[in-house]
Amino acid sequence: MRRLDSVTVLINVWAVSHKIIFVGVDFTIEEVVPKVAIRLFCLVSQSFISTISFFNCLYIYTVAELNNMHQAMNMSRNRNCTILWDNLKKVEGISHGMGTKTLRVSVLMLLDAILMGVVVVIGAYAPRYRRHPVIGAVFMGAITLFLPIVSIIVTNIDSVHDLIQSLLRDVRCNDKSHLNLVFAWTGVVVAIGVSASAVVAGDAREGRNIAPPTILLVKASWSAYLTFSTLYYPRISLIQLFVVMFAKLLLKYAAFYMAQRSFALGRSPRLIAGYMAQLTDTAPPAPALIFMGEDKVQVEEQPHGYNFKQMPDDNLVTLDRVWGLDDRDKDLCYAFALFKLLRCRFAKYTVSEAGFIKTSEFFRNTLLQDDGHYGRVFRIITDELSFINDYYYSSLPIYYSHPLLPAFGVTLSLWSIGSCLWLIVDMMTQGLFIYGDSGQINCWVNLLNTQDCGYNTTVFGPYGVLLRVGSLYYDIVPLYLAIAVLVFAEAREIVSYVCSNWSKVALICHHVNQACWQRSRVVQKCICSLLKYHKCDKLVNNWEDKMKQCSILVLRPRKTPLLLHRLLRSVGRGKKVEVQSTVKDAIFKALKNHGAVSCIGPPPSPVPLSQDVCSGRQPGYTILVWHIATSVFEVFYQNKTSVLEVMSQLPQPSESDHKTVATHLSRYCTYLVTSRPELLPDDAEWCRKLYDQVKKDADRRVLAKVQGVDLYDVLRAHDNHEVLRDGARLGKKLVDDSSTKGKGWEKLACFWVEMILYVAPSENLEAHAEAISHGGELITLLWAMLAHAGITGRLDDAGAAAAAEEEGLAE
């Protein structure tokens, strides 16, 4: 019983310890479970309870850890979203800032295209300003500006890529359209520079040799390198544009070096001087002046030039061979032959060395003896000076060093225009004009895995955001403008080839040399039609048939406000008027009356016994004195017309021919004193100072004087400038003399015609060349006309008196 009790106690103790309670159970030996079974049960129960407890604790720990991890993940996601959001904001700010920078660069591109357009338009319609220093600076600036523009654009693109990719990982940027447009614009700008650059193949003695700018070749090569090194797969239209650009540049180089070695162009002055020394007097109808064909004859070099080995030569086309053509055609050939003689003068050959004396008799007998045909001699000299202007200030003549070069030039110009049109079509096929509002740089940010950040998908899109830097319109507009400028320049060049007088004389030369052309009636009709209906003078003729006017005495009515008077005076200075037919006719008759003289004397005074006023004075002084006298005479005989209308720079319809000649030439000579004194015999600075002094004194004295008597009294005051006093005294004498004879305007017209002829001979070749480049001056035309007529100098008062005495004795 004790064992059973003890077993029972142990079981109860174990049960209590394991939370198993046996209530009211009495154990007997027979009812007791075997010991092994009890222990096994206890172990199984203990293991089960322990396992349940372990898993319970593991669950509690796992749930806690999962909660902690979830909280950490939420915090990390929020932090990443915040960073991504901040980076997007930064990138948007960067894109906005870079858009402003690209806009500034695009403005420079637009400005560059506008500057090139200004240069091209000036070269086409106002070539007289093409040699101006400001225009040269604009051209060089426009050509140079594209290099920093391209560098800035490439740098901006690289910086945008690096900055955006440093802030956003999953981002892709595309700038292909932007680069294509920029480099296309670069190629177009360089092509404009190639087309607009002037190349001159002159003789060493002329000092006007202008080779193709090497810097343009360097810039063209550098732009091509940047284009093809940056764009791995450039468009075919872009490649073709650069090919045409280099082809035109190489053609210009080839034409220049061929023209430089040509005896018809670059070496012409030395050959013409040697030929004129060999030329003997020829019988009518015309002297054998060289027209064309110098490159086809054999020459030998001499210490002072070149001589022909054999004269005459059948390959040489001379003036006598073309003198049987129509009047207009033979006059053009004569102008071209005179142009070659005039180049000898610009090459520092004297009049006798250049052969002017040998041809002066033919010039006088042919052009200065026809009554009423003043237009012919003026037209021939105008064509001659137009040839000079083309040769010294354009690239057109160098292409006539070989018969095929003009055809190559036209072909390349057409190819260039076609390349521009292809480039536009290529841009349209890419949709650049339709989708031009897209960015210059487009960056795609992938937001596919960040939709839990709570972004608005209507703003950013369901999968990402597109960031745009700038606008393609910033590239399209400058490119389109540059293309328009290039097309205009190339079209203008084609017109120059087709319509220029150089093409006409080349066609005439081939017609004379080619016997088969002369036998074919079809060819002759075609040539005659081309020469007859080939009217493009307004497009290719640079000569302005105008002369500027300037007056010292600009009067106003008493009621005219002072400010308005000063405005009218400033506007009137330098105003241009057309050279009237009456002026040309008067000059023509005066030159014809001089006959075969080598020097021309000073003009006779319109007033008797007044020669002592200007005796021994310089021409500039005489011009200003008689300009004052003419103005005083004009005020006295205003025929009841208001003084403001009389003293304005516009001629009135009711004026007589003599008055028109006198007033126009008087104001033109005054303009020469103040603005073009280098074309006069006097010192340029002295002329300007004299005019400024007289003008200042006149403005102070004559500001409110409008009537003739008042004007005369004011001008003859003892404290006035002597030019004003002398001019007033001569004007009063002229009025008193004309009141009895009634020929005041006729005398003044004769005086001013003789004055303009007297000051025309000059040795200042550079001044006349500069005047030709600015559209020409009447005095330059007369200078060339007098040189061909054999008048190369002027006599002073004593020399003129002696010459008149000798002429009287001879009679």
mmCIF file of C-alpha atoms in Angstrom, residues 267-277 299-308:
data_model
loop_
_atom_site.group_PDB
_atom_site.id
_atom_site.type_symbol
_atom_site.label_atom_id
_atom_site.label_comp_id
_atom_site.label_asym_id
_atom_site.label_seq_id
_atom_site.Cartn_x
_atom_site.Cartn_y
_atom_site.Cartn_z
ATOM 1 C CA ARG A 267 47.979 89.717 -116.183
ATOM 2 C CA SER A 268 45.989 91.922 -118.533
ATOM 3 C CA PRO A 269 47.436 95.379 -117.647
ATOM 4 C CA ARG A 270 51.039 94.413 -118.395
ATOM 5 C CA LEU A 271 49.999 92.681 -121.613
ATOM 6 C CA ILE A 272 47.823 95.598 -122.763
ATOM 7 C CA ALA A 273 50.615 98.091 -122.038
ATOM 8 C CA GLY A 274 53.060 96.036 -124.099
ATOM 9 C CA TYR A 275 50.532 95.564 -126.889
ATOM 10 C CA MET A 276 49.715 99.277 -127.100
ATOM 11 C CA ALA A 277 53.440 100.001 -127.402
ATOM 12 C CA VAL A 299 53.665 86.190 -125.699
ATOM 13 C CA GLU A 300 57.132 86.881 -124.398
ATOM 14 C CA GLU A 301 58.015 88.528 -121.125
ATOM 15 C CA GLN A 302 59.771 91.878 -121.215
ATOM 16 C CA PRO A 303 61.253 93.995 -118.407
ATOM 17 C CA HIS A 304 58.121 96.158 -118.295
ATOM 18 C CA GLY A 305 55.436 93.708 -119.344
ATOM 19 C CA TYR A 306 54.590 91.277 -122.122
ATOM 20 C CA ASN A 307 54.773 91.547 -125.892
ATOM 21 C CA PHE A 308 53.188 89.462 -128.604
#
